[in-house]
Amino acid sequence: MNIGTPLSDSATRVMLLGAGELGKEVIIALQRLGVETLAVDRYDNAPGHQVAHRALHHRHDRWLCPARAHRSGKTHAGGTGDRGHRHDTGMVTMASQWQNEFELHARAILGLPVDTSLREPGASAVIYGGLEASGIHFDNIAEALRVPGSDLRLFGKPESFLRRRMGVALARGENIEQARERARQIAARVSPGK
């Protein structure tokens, strides 16, 4: 397979239908492979819109396109109905595998080889919004990242709800139990606020 240059006539383009936190990670993985990305979601400033080359918005059964999403001889469709399936529980692979869920998904879309090898035991824990507000902030990030083997993903969603997933704590460990405990510690230290 040949991959062209993004934003040129030779570009290989992928449109993701659904540009939340999972779509954002697939977009980043595709861009690392030199693919031009288009993100579609129903609300403005979805996480995938923040990183894609182009963004489309779907409202009230009408497509609104802020940028003129060009023709290409090489176009691939991604999403749950085409090739592969993303799920937030798979974010743990960002800590545990050589190629994470999103890199695997990007490669599957493009028909490229994949490697599902385990790197080390890992775990994840959800960070909920905890409040209903727009444009929230997160406190104690440095404290959370002091947990050994820690990592963190904050999704950048424009609105928070009490039980909306706003981020994920990721942890590595010598075994699953240690990784789970570390992930719980990281998530507990992150404090969403207005």
Coordinates of N, CA and C in Angstrom, one line a residue:
M1 N 0.8 -1.2 0.0 CA 0.0 0.0 0.0 C 0.9 1.2 0.0
N2 N 0.5 2.2 -0.8 CA 1.1 3.5 -0.8 C 0.3 4.5 0.1
I3 N 1.0 5.4 0.8 CA 0.3 6.4 1.6 C 0.9 7.8 1.0
G4 N 0.0 8.7 0.7 CA 0.3 9.9 0.1 C 0.7 11.0 1.2
T5 N 0.7 12.2 0.8 CA 1.1 13.3 1.7 C -0.2 14.0 2.1
P6 N -0.5 14.2 3.4 CA -1.7 14.9 3.8 C -1.8 16.3 3.2
L7 N -3.0 16.7 3.0 CA -3.4 18.0 2.5 C -2.8 18.3 1.1
S8 N -2.6 17.2 0.3 CA -2.2 17.3 -1.1 C -3.1 16.4 -1.9
D9 N -2.9 16.4 -3.3 CA -3.7 15.6 -4.2 C -3.4 14.1 -4.0
S10 N -2.2 13.8 -3.4 CA -1.8 12.4 -3.3 C -2.3 11.8 -1.9
A11 N -2.9 12.6 -1.1 CA -3.3 12.2 0.2 C -4.1 10.9 0.3
T12 N -3.8 10.1 1.3 CA -4.7 9.0 1.7 C -5.5 9.5 2.8
R13 N -6.9 9.5 2.6 CA -7.8 10.1 3.6 C -8.6 9.1 4.3
V14 N -8.9 9.3 5.6 CA -9.8 8.5 6.4 C -10.7 9.4 7.1
M15 N -12.0 9.1 7.0 CA -13.1 9.8 7.7 C -13.6 9.0 8.9
L16 N -13.5 9.5 10.1 CA -14.1 8.8 11.2 C -15.4 9.3 11.6
L17 N -16.4 8.5 11.6 CA -17.8 8.8 12.0 C -17.9 8.6 13.5
G18 N -17.7 9.6 14.3 CA -17.6 9.5 15.7 C -16.2 10.0 16.1
A19 N -16.1 11.2 16.7 CA -14.9 11.8 17.0 C -14.7 12.2 18.4
G20 N -15.1 11.3 19.3 CA -15.0 11.4 20.7 C -13.5 11.1 21.1
E21 N -13.3 10.7 22.4 CA -11.9 10.4 22.8 C -11.3 9.2 22.1
L22 N -12.1 8.3 21.7 CA -11.6 7.1 21.0 C -11.2 7.5 19.6
G23 N -12.1 8.2 18.9 CA -11.8 8.7 17.6 C -10.6 9.5 17.6
K24 N -10.4 10.4 18.6 CA -9.2 11.2 18.7 C -8.0 10.4 18.7
E25 N -7.9 9.3 19.4 CA -6.7 8.5 19.5 C -6.5 7.8 18.2
V26 N -7.5 7.4 17.5 CA -7.4 6.7 16.2 C -6.8 7.7 15.2
I27 N -7.4 9.0 15.2 CA -6.9 10.0 14.3 C -5.4 10.3 14.5
I28 N -5.0 10.3 15.8 CA -3.5 10.5 16.1 C -2.7 9.4 15.5
A29 N -3.2 8.2 15.7 CA -2.5 7.0 15.1 C -2.4 7.0 13.6
L30 N -3.5 7.4 13.0 CA -3.5 7.5 11.5 C -2.5 8.6 11.0
Q31 N -2.5 9.7 11.7 CA -1.6 10.8 11.3 C -0.2 10.4 11.5
R32 N 0.1 9.6 12.5 CA 1.5 9.1 12.6 C 1.9 8.2 11.4
L33 N 0.9 7.7 10.7 CA 1.2 6.9 9.5 C 1.1 7.7 8.2
G34 N 0.9 9.0 8.4 CA 0.9 9.9 7.2 C -0.4 10.1 6.5
V35 N -1.5 9.8 7.2 CA -2.8 9.8 6.7 C -3.5 11.1 7.0
E36 N -4.2 11.7 6.0 CA -5.1 12.9 6.2 C -6.4 12.4 6.9
T37 N -6.8 13.1 7.9 CA -7.9 12.7 8.7 C -9.1 13.7 8.7
L38 N -10.3 13.2 8.6 CA -11.5 13.9 8.7 C -12.3 13.4 9.9
A39 N -12.8 14.3 10.8 CA -13.5 13.8 12.0 C -14.9 14.3 11.9
V40 N -15.9 13.5 12.1 CA -17.3 13.8 12.1 C -17.9 13.5 13.5
D41 N -18.6 14.5 14.1 CA -19.3 14.2 15.3 C -20.5 15.2 15.4
R42 N -21.4 14.9 16.3 CA -22.7 15.7 16.4 C -22.5 17.0 17.2
Y43 N -21.4 17.2 17.9 CA -21.3 18.4 18.6 C -19.9 19.1 18.3
D44 N -19.9 20.5 18.5 CA -18.8 21.3 18.2 C -17.6 20.9 19.1
N45 N -16.4 21.0 18.6 CA -15.2 20.8 19.4 C -15.1 19.5 20.1
A46 N -15.6 18.4 19.5 CA -15.4 17.1 20.0 C -13.9 16.8 20.0
P47 N -13.5 15.9 20.9 CA -12.1 15.6 21.0 C -11.3 15.4 19.7
G48 N -12.0 14.6 18.8 CA -11.3 14.3 17.5 C -11.2 15.6 16.6
H49 N -12.2 16.5 16.8 CA -12.1 17.8 16.0 C -10.9 18.6 16.4
Q50 N -10.4 18.4 17.6 CA -9.3 19.2 18.1 C -8.0 18.8 17.4
V51 N -7.9 17.6 16.8 CA -6.6 17.1 16.3 C -6.7 16.7 14.8
A52 N -7.9 16.6 14.2 CA -8.0 16.2 12.8 C -7.6 17.3 11.9
H53 N -7.3 16.9 10.6 CA -7.0 17.9 9.6 C -8.2 18.7 9.3
R54 N -9.4 18.0 9.2 CA -10.6 18.6 8.9 C -11.7 18.1 9.8
A55 N -12.7 18.9 10.1 CA -13.8 18.5 11.0 C -15.1 18.8 10.3
L56 N -16.1 17.8 10.5 CA -17.4 17.9 10.0 C -18.3 17.8 11.2
H57 N -19.5 18.5 11.2 CA -20.4 18.5 12.2 C -21.8 18.0 11.7
H58 N -22.4 17.1 12.4 CA -23.7 16.6 12.0 C -24.7 17.1 13.0
R59 N -25.7 17.9 12.5 CA -26.7 18.5 13.4 C -28.1 18.4 12.7
H60 N -29.1 17.8 13.3 CA -30.4 17.8 12.8 C -30.5 17.2 11.4
D61 N -29.8 16.1 11.2 CA -29.8 15.4 9.9 C -29.3 16.3 8.8
R62 N -28.5 17.3 9.1 CA -27.8 18.1 8.0 C -26.3 18.1 8.3
W63 N -25.5 17.9 7.2 CA -24.1 18.0 7.4 C -23.6 19.4 7.2
L64 N -22.8 19.9 8.1 CA -22.2 21.2 8.0 C -20.7 21.0 7.9
C65 N -20.1 21.6 6.9 CA -18.7 21.4 6.7 C -18.0 22.8 6.7
P66 N -17.2 23.1 7.7 CA -16.5 24.3 7.7 C -15.3 24.4 6.7
A67 N -14.9 23.3 6.2 CA -13.8 23.3 5.3 C -14.2 22.5 4.0
R68 N -13.8 22.9 2.9 CA -14.2 22.2 1.6 C -13.3 21.0 1.5
A69 N -13.9 18.9 3.5 CA -13.7 17.5 3.9 C -13.1 16.8 2.8
H70 N -12.0 17.7 -0.1 CA -11.3 17.5 -1.5 C -11.5 16.0 -1.9
R71 N -11.5 15.8 -3.3 CA -11.6 14.5 -3.8 C -10.3 13.8 -3.7
S72 N -10.3 12.5 -3.5 CA -9.1 11.7 -3.5 C -9.3 10.4 -4.1
G73 N -8.3 9.9 -4.8 CA -8.3 8.6 -5.4 C -8.2 7.5 -4.3
K74 N -7.7 7.9 -3.2 CA -7.4 6.9 -2.1 C -8.2 7.3 -0.9
T75 N -9.3 6.7 -0.6 CA -10.1 7.0 0.6 C -10.5 5.7 1.3
H76 N -10.3 5.7 2.6 CA -10.7 4.6 3.4 C -11.7 5.0 4.4
A77 N -12.7 4.2 4.7 CA -13.8 4.5 5.7 C -13.5 3.7 7.0
G78 N -13.5 4.4 8.1 CA -13.3 3.8 9.4 C -14.5 3.9 10.3
G79 N -14.7 3.1 11.3 CA -15.8 3.2 12.2 C -16.2 1.8 12.6
T80 N -17.2 1.8 13.5 CA -17.6 0.5 14.0 C -18.2 -0.4 13.0
G81 N -18.8 0.2 11.9 CA -19.4 -0.6 10.9 C -18.5 -1.1 9.8
D82 N -17.3 -0.6 9.8 CA -16.4 -0.9 8.7 C -15.3 -1.9 9.1
R83 N -14.2 -1.4 9.6 CA -13.1 -2.3 10.0 C -12.7 -2.1 11.4
G84 N -12.9 -3.1 12.3 CA -12.5 -3.0 13.6 C -13.5 -2.3 14.5
H85 N -13.3 -2.3 15.8 CA -14.2 -1.7 16.8 C -13.4 -1.2 17.9
R86 N -13.7 0.1 18.3 CA -13.0 0.7 19.4 C -13.8 0.7 20.6
H87 N -13.2 0.6 21.8 CA -14.0 0.7 23.0 C -13.1 1.3 24.1
D88 N -13.7 2.0 25.0 CA -12.8 2.7 26.0 C -12.1 1.8 26.9
T89 N -12.6 0.5 27.1 CA -11.8 -0.4 28.0 C -10.5 -0.8 27.3
G90 N -10.4 -0.6 26.0 CA -9.2 -0.9 25.3 C -8.1 0.1 25.5
M91 N -8.4 1.2 26.1 CA -7.4 2.3 26.4 C -6.3 1.7 27.3
V92 N -6.5 0.6 28.0 CA -5.5 0.0 28.8 C -4.3 -0.4 28.0
T93 N -4.6 -0.7 26.7 CA -3.5 -1.1 25.8 C -2.4 0.0 25.6
M94 N -2.8 1.2 25.9 CA -1.8 2.3 25.8 C -0.7 2.1 26.9
A95 N -1.0 1.3 27.9 CA 0.0 1.0 28.9 C 0.6 -0.4 28.8
S96 N -0.2 -1.3 28.1 CA 0.2 -2.7 28.2 C 0.8 -3.3 26.9
Q97 N 0.5 -2.7 25.8 CA 0.9 -3.3 24.5 C 1.9 -2.5 23.7
W98 N 2.7 -3.1 22.9 CA 3.6 -2.4 22.0 C 2.8 -1.6 21.0
Q99 N 1.7 -2.1 20.4 CA 0.8 -1.3 19.6 C -0.5 -1.3 20.3
N100 N -1.0 -0.1 20.6 CA -2.2 0.0 21.4 C -3.4 -0.1 20.5
E101 N -4.6 -0.2 21.2 CA -5.9 -0.4 20.5 C -6.0 0.5 19.3
F102 N -5.6 1.8 19.4 CA -5.8 2.8 18.3 C -4.9 2.6 17.2
E103 N -3.6 2.2 17.5 CA -2.7 1.9 16.4 C -3.1 0.7 15.7
L104 N -3.6 -0.3 16.4 CA -4.1 -1.5 15.8 C -5.3 -1.2 14.9
H105 N -6.2 -0.3 15.3 CA -7.4 0.0 14.6 C -6.9 0.8 13.3
A106 N -6.0 1.7 13.4 CA -5.5 2.5 12.3 C -4.9 1.5 11.2
R107 N -4.1 0.6 11.7 CA -3.5 -0.3 10.8 C -4.5 -1.2 10.1
A108 N -5.5 -1.6 10.9 CA -6.6 -2.5 10.3 C -7.3 -1.7 9.2
I109 N -7.6 -0.5 9.4 CA -8.3 0.4 8.4 C -7.5 0.4 7.1
L110 N -6.2 0.5 7.3 CA -5.3 0.6 6.1 C -4.9 -0.7 5.5
G111 N -5.3 -1.8 6.2 CA -4.9 -3.1 5.7 C -3.4 -3.4 6.0
L112 N -2.8 -2.9 7.0 CA -1.4 -3.0 7.3 C -1.3 -4.1 8.4
P113 N -0.1 -4.7 8.5 CA 0.2 -5.8 9.6 C 0.0 -5.2 11.0
V114 N -0.3 -6.0 11.9 CA -0.5 -5.6 13.3 C 0.4 -6.5 14.2
D115 N 0.7 -6.0 15.4 CA 1.4 -6.7 16.4 C 0.6 -6.6 17.8
T116 N 0.1 -7.7 18.3 CA -0.7 -7.6 19.5 C 0.1 -8.1 20.7
S117 N 1.4 -8.0 20.7 CA 2.3 -8.4 21.8 C 2.1 -7.6 23.0
L118 N 2.1 -8.3 24.2 CA 2.0 -7.6 25.5 C 3.4 -7.1 25.8
R119 N 3.4 -5.8 26.3 CA 4.7 -5.2 26.7 C 4.9 -5.5 28.2
E120 N 3.8 -5.2 29.0 CA 3.9 -5.4 30.4 C 2.4 -5.3 31.0
P121 N 2.2 -5.8 32.2 CA 0.8 -5.7 32.8 C 0.4 -4.3 32.9
G122 N -0.9 -4.0 32.6 CA -1.4 -2.6 32.7 C -2.8 -2.6 33.2
A123 N -3.3 -1.5 33.6 CA -4.7 -1.3 34.1 C -5.1 0.1 33.8
S124 N -6.4 0.4 33.8 CA -7.0 1.7 33.6 C -8.1 1.9 34.6
A125 N -8.4 3.2 34.9 CA -9.5 3.6 35.8 C -10.1 4.9 35.2
V126 N -11.4 5.0 35.1 CA -12.1 6.1 34.6 C -12.0 7.3 35.5
I127 N -11.9 8.5 34.9 CA -12.0 9.8 35.6 C -13.3 10.4 35.1
Y128 N -14.2 10.5 36.0 CA -15.6 11.1 35.7 C -15.6 12.6 35.9
G129 N -16.5 13.2 35.3 CA -16.6 14.7 35.4 C -16.9 15.1 36.8
G130 N -17.8 14.4 37.5 CA -18.2 14.8 38.9 C -19.0 16.0 39.0
L131 N -19.3 16.7 38.0 CA -20.1 17.9 38.0 C -20.7 18.2 36.7
E132 N -21.7 19.0 36.6 CA -22.3 19.4 35.3 C -21.9 20.9 35.0
A133 N -21.0 21.0 34.0 CA -20.5 22.4 33.7 C -19.8 22.3 32.4
S134 N -19.6 23.5 31.8 CA -18.8 23.6 30.6 C -17.4 24.1 30.9
G135 N -16.4 23.7 30.2 CA -15.0 24.2 30.3 C -14.4 23.9 31.7
I136 N -14.5 22.7 32.2 CA -14.0 22.5 33.5 C -12.5 22.4 33.5
H137 N -11.9 22.4 34.7 CA -10.4 22.1 34.8 C -10.2 20.9 35.7
F138 N -8.9 20.5 35.7 CA -8.5 19.3 36.5 C -7.4 19.7 37.4
D139 N -7.5 19.5 38.7 CA -6.5 19.8 39.7 C -5.7 18.5 40.0
N140 N -4.6 18.7 40.7 CA -3.7 17.6 41.2 C -3.2 16.7 40.2
I141 N -2.9 17.2 39.0 CA -2.4 16.3 37.9 C -1.0 15.9 38.3
A142 N -0.2 16.8 38.7 CA 1.2 16.5 39.1 C 1.2 15.4 40.2
E143 N 0.3 15.5 41.2 CA 0.3 14.5 42.3 C -0.2 13.2 41.7
A144 N -1.1 13.2 40.8 CA -1.5 11.9 40.2 C -0.4 11.2 39.4
L145 N 0.4 12.0 38.7 CA 1.5 11.4 37.9 C 2.7 11.1 38.7
R146 N 2.7 11.3 40.0 CA 3.7 10.8 40.9 C 3.6 9.3 41.2
V147 N 2.4 8.8 41.0 CA 2.2 7.3 41.2 C 3.2 6.6 40.2
P148 N 4.0 5.7 40.7 CA 4.9 4.9 39.8 C 4.2 4.2 38.7
G149 N 4.8 4.3 37.5 CA 4.2 3.6 36.3 C 2.9 4.3 35.8
S150 N 2.7 5.6 36.1 CA 1.5 6.2 35.8 C 1.5 6.9 34.4
D151 N 0.3 7.1 33.9 CA 0.1 7.9 32.7 C -1.4 8.4 32.8
L152 N -1.7 9.3 32.0 CA -3.0 10.0 32.1 C -3.5 10.5 30.8
R153 N -4.8 10.3 30.5 CA -5.4 10.9 29.3 C -6.6 11.7 29.7
L154 N -6.6 13.0 29.4 CA -7.7 13.9 29.6 C -8.3 14.1 28.3
F155 N -9.6 13.9 28.1 CA -10.2 13.8 26.8 C -10.5 15.1 26.1
G156 N -10.6 16.2 26.9 CA -10.9 17.5 26.2 C -12.3 17.7 25.8
K157 N -13.3 17.0 26.5 CA -14.7 17.2 26.1 C -15.1 18.6 26.6
P158 N -15.9 19.3 25.8 CA -16.3 20.6 26.1 C -17.3 20.7 27.3
E159 N -18.1 19.7 27.5 CA -19.0 19.7 28.6 C -18.8 18.5 29.6
S160 N -19.0 18.7 30.9 CA -18.9 17.7 31.8 C -20.2 17.4 32.4
F161 N -20.5 16.1 32.7 CA -21.7 15.7 33.4 C -21.2 14.8 34.6
L162 N -22.1 14.6 35.5 CA -21.7 13.9 36.7 C -21.0 12.6 36.5
R163 N -21.5 11.8 35.6 CA -20.9 10.5 35.3 C -20.4 10.4 33.9
R164 N -20.0 11.5 33.3 CA -19.4 11.5 31.9 C -17.9 11.2 32.1
R165 N -17.5 10.3 31.2 CA -16.0 9.9 31.2 C -15.3 11.1 30.6
M166 N -14.4 11.7 31.5 CA -13.7 12.9 31.0 C -12.2 12.6 30.9
G167 N -11.8 11.4 31.3 CA -10.4 11.0 31.2 C -10.2 9.6 31.7
V168 N -9.0 9.1 31.6 CA -8.6 7.8 32.0 C -7.3 7.8 32.7
A169 N -7.1 7.1 33.8 CA -5.8 6.9 34.4 C -5.3 5.6 33.9
L170 N -4.0 5.6 33.5 CA -3.4 4.4 33.0 C -2.2 4.0 33.9
A171 N -2.0 2.8 34.1 CA -0.8 2.4 35.0 C -0.2 1.1 34.5
R172 N 1.1 1.0 34.7 CA 1.8 -0.2 34.5 C 2.3 -0.8 35.8
G173 N 2.5 -2.1 35.9 CA 3.0 -2.7 37.1 C 3.6 -4.0 36.9
E174 N 4.2 -4.6 38.0 CA 4.8 -5.9 37.9 C 3.8 -7.0 37.6
N175 N 2.6 -6.7 38.1 CA 1.5 -7.7 37.9 C 0.2 -6.9 37.8
I176 N -0.9 -7.6 37.4 CA -2.2 -6.9 37.2 C -2.7 -6.2 38.5
E177 N -2.6 -6.9 39.6 CA -3.0 -6.3 40.9 C -2.4 -5.0 41.2
Q178 N -1.0 -4.9 41.0 CA -0.3 -3.7 41.2 C -0.7 -2.6 40.2
A179 N -0.9 -3.0 39.0 CA -1.3 -2.0 38.0 C -2.7 -1.5 38.3
R180 N -3.6 -2.3 38.7 CA -5.0 -1.9 39.1 C -5.0 -0.9 40.2
E181 N -4.2 -1.2 41.3 CA -4.1 -0.3 42.4 C -3.5 1.0 42.0
R182 N -2.5 1.0 41.2 CA -1.9 2.3 40.8 C -2.9 3.1 39.9
A183 N -3.7 2.4 39.1 CA -4.7 3.2 38.3 C -5.7 3.8 39.1
R184 N -6.2 3.1 40.2 CA -7.2 3.6 41.1 C -6.6 4.8 41.8
Q185 N -5.4 4.8 42.2 CA -4.7 5.9 42.9 C -4.6 7.1 42.0
I186 N -4.2 6.9 40.8 CA -4.1 8.0 39.9 C -5.5 8.7 39.7
A187 N -6.5 7.9 39.4 CA -7.9 8.5 39.1 C -8.4 9.2 40.4
A188 N -8.1 8.7 41.6 CA -8.6 9.3 42.8 C -7.9 10.6 43.1
R189 N -6.7 10.8 42.6 CA -6.0 12.1 42.8 C -6.4 13.2 41.9
V190 N -7.0 12.9 40.8 CA -7.4 13.9 39.8 C -8.7 14.5 40.2
S191 N -8.8 15.8 40.4 CA -10.0 16.4 40.8 C -10.6 17.4 39.8
P192 N -11.7 17.0 39.1 CA -12.4 18.0 38.2 C -13.0 19.1 39.0
G193 N -13.0 20.3 38.4 CA -13.6 21.5 39.1 C -14.0 22.5 38.1
K194 N -14.7 23.5 38.6 CA -15.2 24.6 37.7 C -14.4 25.9 38.0

